[in-house]
Coordinates of C-alpha atoms in Angstrom, one line a residue:
T1 CA -10.4 7.2 14.5
K2 CA -7.4 5.4 15.9
I3 CA -5.1 2.5 14.7
E4 CA -4.4 -0.6 16.7
A5 CA -0.7 -1.0 17.4
A6 CA -0.5 -4.4 15.6
T7 CA -0.1 -4.6 11.9
E8 CA 0.5 -7.7 9.8
T9 CA 2.3 -8.6 6.6
V10 CA -0.1 -10.2 4.2
A11 CA 2.0 -10.7 1.1
R12 CA 5.7 -10.7 0.1
A13 CA 7.4 -10.3 -3.2
R14 CA 10.8 -9.4 -4.7
S15 CA 9.3 -6.2 -6.1
I16 CA 5.7 -5.0 -5.9
Q17 CA 5.2 -2.7 -8.9
A18 CA 1.5 -1.9 -8.2
I19 CA -1.4 -2.7 -5.9
A20 CA -5.1 -2.4 -6.7
G21 CA -8.2 -3.1 -4.7
D22 CA -11.9 -3.2 -4.9
L23 CA -14.8 -4.2 -2.7
V24 CA -16.4 -7.6 -3.3
Q25 CA -19.8 -7.0 -4.9
P26 CA -22.3 -6.5 -3.5
P27 CA -20.4 -4.8 -0.6
A28 CA -21.2 -6.2 2.8
K29 CA -20.0 -5.4 6.3
T30 CA -18.2 -8.7 6.5
A31 CA -16.7 -8.7 3.0
E32 CA -13.0 -8.3 2.4
P33 CA -11.8 -6.6 -0.7
W34 CA -10.1 -8.1 -3.8
I35 CA -6.4 -7.3 -3.7
A36 CA -4.4 -7.5 -6.9
L37 CA -0.6 -7.4 -6.9
L38 CA 1.6 -6.8 -9.9
E39 CA 5.0 -8.4 -9.0
G40 CA 8.3 -8.3 -11.0
E41 CA 11.3 -6.2 -11.8
S42 CA 10.6 -3.0 -13.7
N43 CA 12.5 -4.1 -16.8
A44 CA 11.1 -7.6 -17.1
S45 CA 7.8 -9.5 -17.4
A46 CA 5.7 -9.5 -14.3
S47 CA 3.0 -11.6 -12.6
V48 CA -0.4 -10.6 -11.4
F49 CA -1.8 -12.3 -8.3
L50 CA -5.2 -11.9 -6.8
T51 CA -6.4 -12.6 -3.3
R52 CA -9.5 -11.9 -1.2
G53 CA -8.3 -9.8 1.7
G54 CA -4.7 -10.6 1.0
R55 CA -4.1 -12.5 4.2
T56 CA -1.4 -15.0 3.1
D57 CA 0.7 -15.8 0.1
E58 CA -0.8 -19.3 0.1
R59 CA -4.4 -18.1 -0.7
R60 CA -3.3 -16.1 -3.7
Q61 CA -4.6 -17.0 -7.2
L62 CA -2.3 -16.5 -10.2
V63 CA -3.9 -14.4 -12.9
T64 CA -1.0 -14.2 -15.4
I65 CA 2.7 -14.3 -15.8
R66 CA 2.7 -12.2 -19.0
A67 CA 2.1 -8.8 -17.6
R68 CA 4.4 -5.8 -18.2
A69 CA 5.7 -4.4 -14.9
T70 CA 5.2 -0.8 -16.0
G71 CA 1.5 -1.2 -17.1
G72 CA -0.2 -1.2 -13.8
V73 CA -3.1 -3.4 -12.6
A74 CA -6.8 -2.8 -11.8
V75 CA -9.4 -5.0 -10.3
S76 CA -13.2 -4.6 -10.0
G77 CA -16.0 -6.7 -8.7
G78 CA -19.1 -7.5 -10.7
G79 CA -21.5 -10.3 -11.5
H80 CA -20.5 -13.6 -9.8
G81 CA -16.9 -12.6 -9.5
G82 CA -15.1 -9.7 -11.2
I83 CA -12.4 -8.7 -13.7
V84 CA -8.7 -7.8 -13.6
A85 CA -7.1 -5.5 -16.1
W86 CA -3.4 -5.7 -16.9
V87 CA -1.0 -4.8 -19.8
G88 CA 0.8 -7.4 -21.9
S89 CA 3.3 -7.1 -24.7
D90 CA 0.3 -6.9 -27.2
G91 CA -1.9 -4.4 -25.3
I92 CA -4.5 -4.5 -22.5
H93 CA -6.0 -7.7 -21.3
L94 CA -9.0 -8.5 -19.1
S95 CA -9.1 -11.6 -17.0
G96 CA -12.5 -12.8 -15.7
I97 CA -12.5 -14.2 -12.2
D98 CA -14.9 -16.3 -10.1
A99 CA -16.0 -15.7 -6.5
S100 CA -12.8 -17.3 -5.2
G101 CA -10.6 -15.2 -7.4
K102 CA -9.8 -18.0 -9.8
R103 CA -9.3 -17.0 -13.5
E104 CA -12.1 -18.2 -15.7
S105 CA -11.5 -16.3 -19.0
E106 CA -9.3 -13.8 -20.8
S107 CA -9.7 -11.3 -23.6
R108 CA -7.6 -8.5 -25.2
L109 CA -9.1 -5.0 -25.3
G110 CA -6.9 -2.9 -27.5
G111 CA -4.2 -0.5 -26.4
D112 CA -0.6 -1.3 -27.0
E113 CA 2.5 -2.5 -25.1
G114 CA 3.1 1.1 -23.9
S115 CA -0.3 1.4 -22.2
R116 CA -0.2 2.1 -18.5
N117 CA -2.1 3.3 -15.4
V118 CA -5.0 1.0 -16.2
S119 CA -8.2 1.8 -14.2
L120 CA -11.6 0.2 -13.9
V121 CA -14.9 1.7 -12.8
R122 CA -18.0 -0.5 -12.4
V123 CA -21.3 0.7 -13.9
S124 CA -24.7 -1.0 -14.2
D125 CA -24.1 -2.6 -17.6
G126 CA -20.4 -3.3 -17.4
W127 CA -17.3 -1.3 -16.7
W128 CA -15.4 1.7 -18.0
L129 CA -11.7 1.0 -18.6
G130 CA -9.3 3.9 -18.4
Y131 CA -5.6 4.1 -19.3
I132 CA -2.8 6.1 -20.9
D133 CA -1.9 4.7 -24.3
G134 CA 1.5 4.4 -25.8
K135 CA 1.2 7.8 -27.4
G136 CA 0.5 9.5 -24.1
N137 CA -3.3 10.0 -24.7
V138 CA -5.8 9.5 -21.8
T139 CA -8.2 6.9 -23.1
T140 CA -11.5 5.3 -22.0
R141 CA -13.4 2.3 -23.4
K142 CA -16.7 0.7 -22.4
I143 CA -16.7 -3.0 -21.4
G144 CA -19.9 -5.0 -21.3
N145 CA -20.8 -7.5 -18.7
D146 CA -19.6 -10.2 -21.2
M147 CA -16.1 -8.6 -21.0
R148 CA -16.3 -7.5 -24.7
A149 CA -15.6 -3.9 -25.8
V150 CA -18.7 -1.8 -26.5
G151 CA -17.8 0.9 -29.1
P152 CA -14.4 2.4 -29.9
E153 CA -11.7 3.9 -27.7
V154 CA -12.3 7.4 -26.6
H155 CA -9.4 9.9 -26.4
F156 CA -10.2 12.9 -24.4
S157 CA -6.9 14.5 -23.3
D158 CA -5.1 17.3 -25.1
A159 CA -3.4 15.8 -28.2
T160 CA -0.4 18.1 -27.7
K161 CA 0.3 16.8 -24.2
D162 CA 1.9 13.6 -22.9
A163 CA 0.0 12.2 -20.0
L164 CA 2.3 11.0 -17.2
E165 CA -0.1 9.8 -14.5
F166 CA -3.8 9.0 -14.5
A167 CA -6.6 8.1 -12.1
L168 CA -10.2 7.2 -12.6
V169 CA -12.9 6.9 -9.9
P170 CA -16.7 7.0 -9.8
S171 CA -18.4 10.1 -8.4
A172 CA -20.0 10.0 -5.0
D173 CA -23.5 9.7 -6.5
H174 CA -22.3 7.2 -9.1
R175 CA -23.9 9.3 -11.9
S176 CA -20.6 10.2 -13.6
I177 CA -16.9 9.3 -13.5
I178 CA -14.1 11.5 -12.4
A179 CA -10.7 11.5 -14.2
A180 CA -7.5 13.3 -13.2
W181 CA -4.1 13.2 -14.9
A182 CA -0.7 14.9 -15.0
A183 CA 0.8 15.9 -18.4
T184 CA 3.5 17.9 -20.1
E185 CA 4.2 19.1 -23.7
K186 CA 4.8 16.4 -26.3
N187 CA 8.3 16.1 -27.9
A188 CA 9.6 19.1 -25.8
P189 CA 13.4 18.9 -25.6
R190 CA 13.3 19.9 -22.0
A191 CA 9.9 20.0 -20.2
T192 CA 9.7 23.0 -17.8
D193 CA 5.9 23.1 -17.3
Y194 CA 3.6 20.4 -16.1
D195 CA -0.1 20.5 -15.8
V196 CA -2.6 18.6 -13.7
Y197 CA -6.0 18.2 -15.3
S198 CA -9.5 16.9 -14.4
C199 CA -12.8 16.2 -16.1
F200 CA -16.2 14.7 -15.3
I201 CA -16.9 11.9 -17.7
S202 CA -20.3 10.7 -18.9
Q203 CA -21.1 7.1 -18.0
K204 CA -23.0 6.8 -21.3
T205 CA -20.3 8.1 -23.7
G206 CA -17.0 8.0 -21.8
R207 CA -16.3 11.5 -22.9
C208 CA -15.8 14.6 -20.8
E209 CA -19.1 16.4 -20.0
A210 CA -17.2 19.6 -20.5
K211 CA -13.7 20.5 -21.8
E212 CA -11.0 19.1 -19.5
A213 CA -9.9 21.8 -17.1
P214 CA -6.4 22.4 -15.8
I215 CA -6.2 22.2 -12.0
E216 CA -2.7 23.5 -11.5
R217 CA 0.6 24.2 -13.3
T218 CA 3.7 22.9 -11.6
A219 CA 7.5 23.3 -12.2
A220 CA 8.2 19.6 -11.7
P221 CA 6.2 16.5 -12.5
A222 CA 3.2 15.8 -10.3
S223 CA 3.6 12.2 -9.0
R224 CA 1.6 9.7 -7.0
L225 CA -1.7 11.2 -8.3
S226 CA -4.7 10.1 -6.3
V227 CA -8.5 11.0 -6.5
A228 CA -11.3 10.5 -4.1
P229 CA -15.0 11.4 -4.8
Y230 CA -16.3 14.0 -2.4
R231 CA -19.8 15.5 -2.4
D232 CA -20.5 17.0 -5.8
G233 CA -16.9 16.6 -7.0
A234 CA -13.7 15.2 -5.8
V235 CA -10.4 15.8 -3.9
V236 CA -7.2 15.3 -6.0
A237 CA -3.9 14.8 -4.3
W238 CA -0.4 14.5 -5.6
I239 CA 3.3 15.0 -4.7
D240 CA 4.6 18.2 -6.1
G241 CA 8.3 17.6 -6.9
K242 CA 9.2 21.3 -6.7
S243 CA 12.8 22.2 -7.6
S244 CA 15.9 20.2 -6.6
E245 CA 16.5 22.6 -3.7
E246 CA 13.1 22.2 -2.2
R247 CA 11.4 19.3 -0.4
P248 CA 8.4 17.8 -2.1
T249 CA 5.0 19.0 -0.8
V250 CA 1.6 17.3 -0.8
T251 CA -0.9 19.3 -2.9
L252 CA -4.7 19.0 -2.5
A253 CA -7.2 20.2 -5.0
R254 CA -11.0 20.3 -4.3
I255 CA -12.7 20.1 -7.7
S256 CA -16.3 20.6 -8.6
P257 CA -18.2 20.8 -12.0
T258 CA -19.6 24.2 -10.9
T259 CA -16.7 26.0 -9.3
A260 CA -13.1 26.7 -9.9
P261 CA -10.5 24.3 -8.3
K262 CA -9.3 25.3 -4.8
I263 CA -5.6 24.5 -4.2
E264 CA -4.1 23.8 -0.8
R265 CA -0.5 22.7 0.0
L266 CA 0.7 20.7 3.0
G267 CA 4.3 21.6 3.8
G268 CA 6.5 20.5 6.5
S269 CA 10.0 19.2 7.3
E270 CA 9.3 15.6 6.3
L271 CA 10.3 14.1 2.9
Y272 CA 7.0 13.0 1.4
T273 CA 7.3 10.0 -0.9
G274 CA 3.7 9.1 -1.6
V275 CA 0.1 10.1 -0.9
I276 CA -3.3 8.4 -1.2
V277 CA -6.6 10.2 -0.7
E278 CA -9.6 8.1 0.1
A279 CA -13.3 8.8 0.6
A280 CA -13.9 7.5 4.2
R281 CA -16.3 4.6 4.4
D282 CA -17.8 5.8 7.6
E283 CA -20.8 8.1 7.0
S284 CA -19.9 10.6 9.8
Q285 CA -16.3 10.8 8.5
A286 CA -17.5 11.4 5.0
R287 CA -19.4 14.5 6.1
S288 CA -16.2 16.0 7.6
G289 CA -13.8 15.3 4.8
V290 CA -11.5 12.6 3.4
I291 CA -8.6 10.5 4.7
L292 CA -5.0 11.2 3.6
S293 CA -2.3 8.5 3.8
I294 CA 1.0 10.3 3.4
A295 CA 4.2 8.2 3.1
T296 CA 7.6 9.2 4.4
P297 CA 10.8 7.2 4.7
S298 CA 9.9 6.5 8.4
G299 CA 6.3 5.5 8.0
V300 CA 2.8 6.4 6.9
R301 CA 0.9 9.4 8.5
L302 CA -2.9 9.3 8.4
S303 CA -4.8 12.6 8.5
R304 CA -8.4 13.7 8.0
A305 CA -8.8 16.7 5.7
S306 CA -11.9 18.8 6.5
F307 CA -13.5 21.3 4.1
D308 CA -15.6 24.4 4.6
G309 CA -17.4 24.4 1.3
S310 CA -14.7 24.0 -1.3
T311 CA -11.9 25.3 0.9
L312 CA -9.7 23.1 3.1
S313 CA -10.4 24.2 6.7
A314 CA -8.2 21.8 8.7
T315 CA -6.2 18.6 8.7
S316 CA -6.1 16.5 11.9
P317 CA -3.9 13.5 12.5
V318 CA -5.7 10.2 13.1
G319 CA -2.8 7.8 13.2
W320 CA 0.7 6.7 12.3
L321 CA 2.2 3.5 10.9
S322 CA 5.9 3.2 11.6
G323 CA 8.3 2.1 8.9
P324 CA 10.6 1.0 7.5
M325 CA 9.0 2.2 4.3
S326 CA 9.9 1.9 0.6
Q327 CA 10.3 5.0 -1.5
S328 CA 6.6 5.0 -2.5
L329 CA 3.2 4.3 -1.1
M330 CA 1.7 2.4 -4.1
G331 CA -1.7 1.5 -2.8
S332 CA -3.9 1.9 0.3
F333 CA -7.6 1.8 0.7
F334 CA -10.3 1.3 3.2
S335 CA -12.7 -1.7 3.2
P336 CA -15.9 -1.9 5.2
L337 CA -13.9 -3.8 7.9
G338 CA -11.7 -0.8 8.3
F339 CA -8.5 -2.3 7.0
L340 CA -5.8 0.0 5.6
Y341 CA -3.5 -1.7 3.1
Y342 CA -0.1 -0.2 2.3
E343 CA 3.2 -1.2 0.8
A344 CA 6.5 -1.3 2.7
G345 CA 10.0 -2.5 2.1
E346 CA 12.5 -4.6 4.0
T347 CA 16.0 -6.0 3.4
T348 CA 16.1 -9.7 3.9
L349 CA 19.0 -11.6 5.7
D350 CA 19.4 -14.1 2.9
S351 CA 19.8 -11.4 0.2
A352 CA 21.2 -8.2 1.7
T353 CA 21.5 -6.5 -1.7
K354 CA 17.8 -6.9 -2.7
E355 CA 14.7 -5.5 -1.1
R356 CA 11.5 -7.5 -0.7
G357 CA 8.1 -5.8 -1.0
R358 CA 5.7 -6.3 1.8
L359 CA 1.9 -5.6 1.6
R360 CA 0.8 -4.8 5.1
R361 CA -2.5 -4.0 6.7
A362 CA -3.6 -2.3 9.9
F363 CA -7.0 -2.4 11.5
L364 CA -8.8 1.0 11.9
V365 CA -11.0 1.2 15.0
P366 CA -13.5 4.2 15.0

């Protein structure tokens, strides 16, 4: 895989707080994905915009101006359009969208104003919504095709822990859902131990098929948590903050419902600021591993991680996107067209003290 030299800016905003994407359903080789942007300052109300492919600001559809900037955003195709999940001052909202991305309906689905890390996974009879509630509990809830809740909220994380980050993805065979989250002790005066957990969730009940299993204990918060389905399990990636004297490292964990997690660390002299792990869309690539997008202050490095069974056997570079970059890679994913979406930052001439967010995309050529 290589990357064409040219990239393009497809959206601009004063501050991009979160990016989400999903393939238009049913997926087609010519289909571009939904792109949802959560824009606004971190301490104020935010707006959610939706676009198909994210090519220009002019094509964006406004979903809401009432979102909380810290809640996150999720989008999923389904039916004749799809849904967007976002967090308002009164909890989690779902906005129904048509095939053009225009909002058609809205409903509130519980949670509270402290809810965050919203995620959506499409299943045959609706969606599973996942999030961290205001009490730090990892929570799921079934959503029907009519956008109404089916049954109560399901809390499946350790009640003595505060979840810090959370990710939810479908398994490779779409028979279950994979969750991963980072947590620490609740109400501890000074947290010194942090844990990364995972579990395989039943599509029928929304509960863990077995007790949640700790993947790794870290001395600093695990940040930028990302999950990609892989064969019978998944690959989980995160930035391990380490101590103040050490540079952050990228940690990979190969998890499976039948074997213990295998941990690998990618060190180096660079300052890692973000990581996204993705199941490659190309079938031949999927057999050899997953794609890692690793952000540094000078750009995004793309690598393929290969596995021998459950053990990481090699990482090979497949491309580089030069900066300037912001301090975090908030969202990147591959569509059938081979587009990689990522977030960058720039200082504008008309406002030297403020940074504008840029959503950019590059075309991947196998």
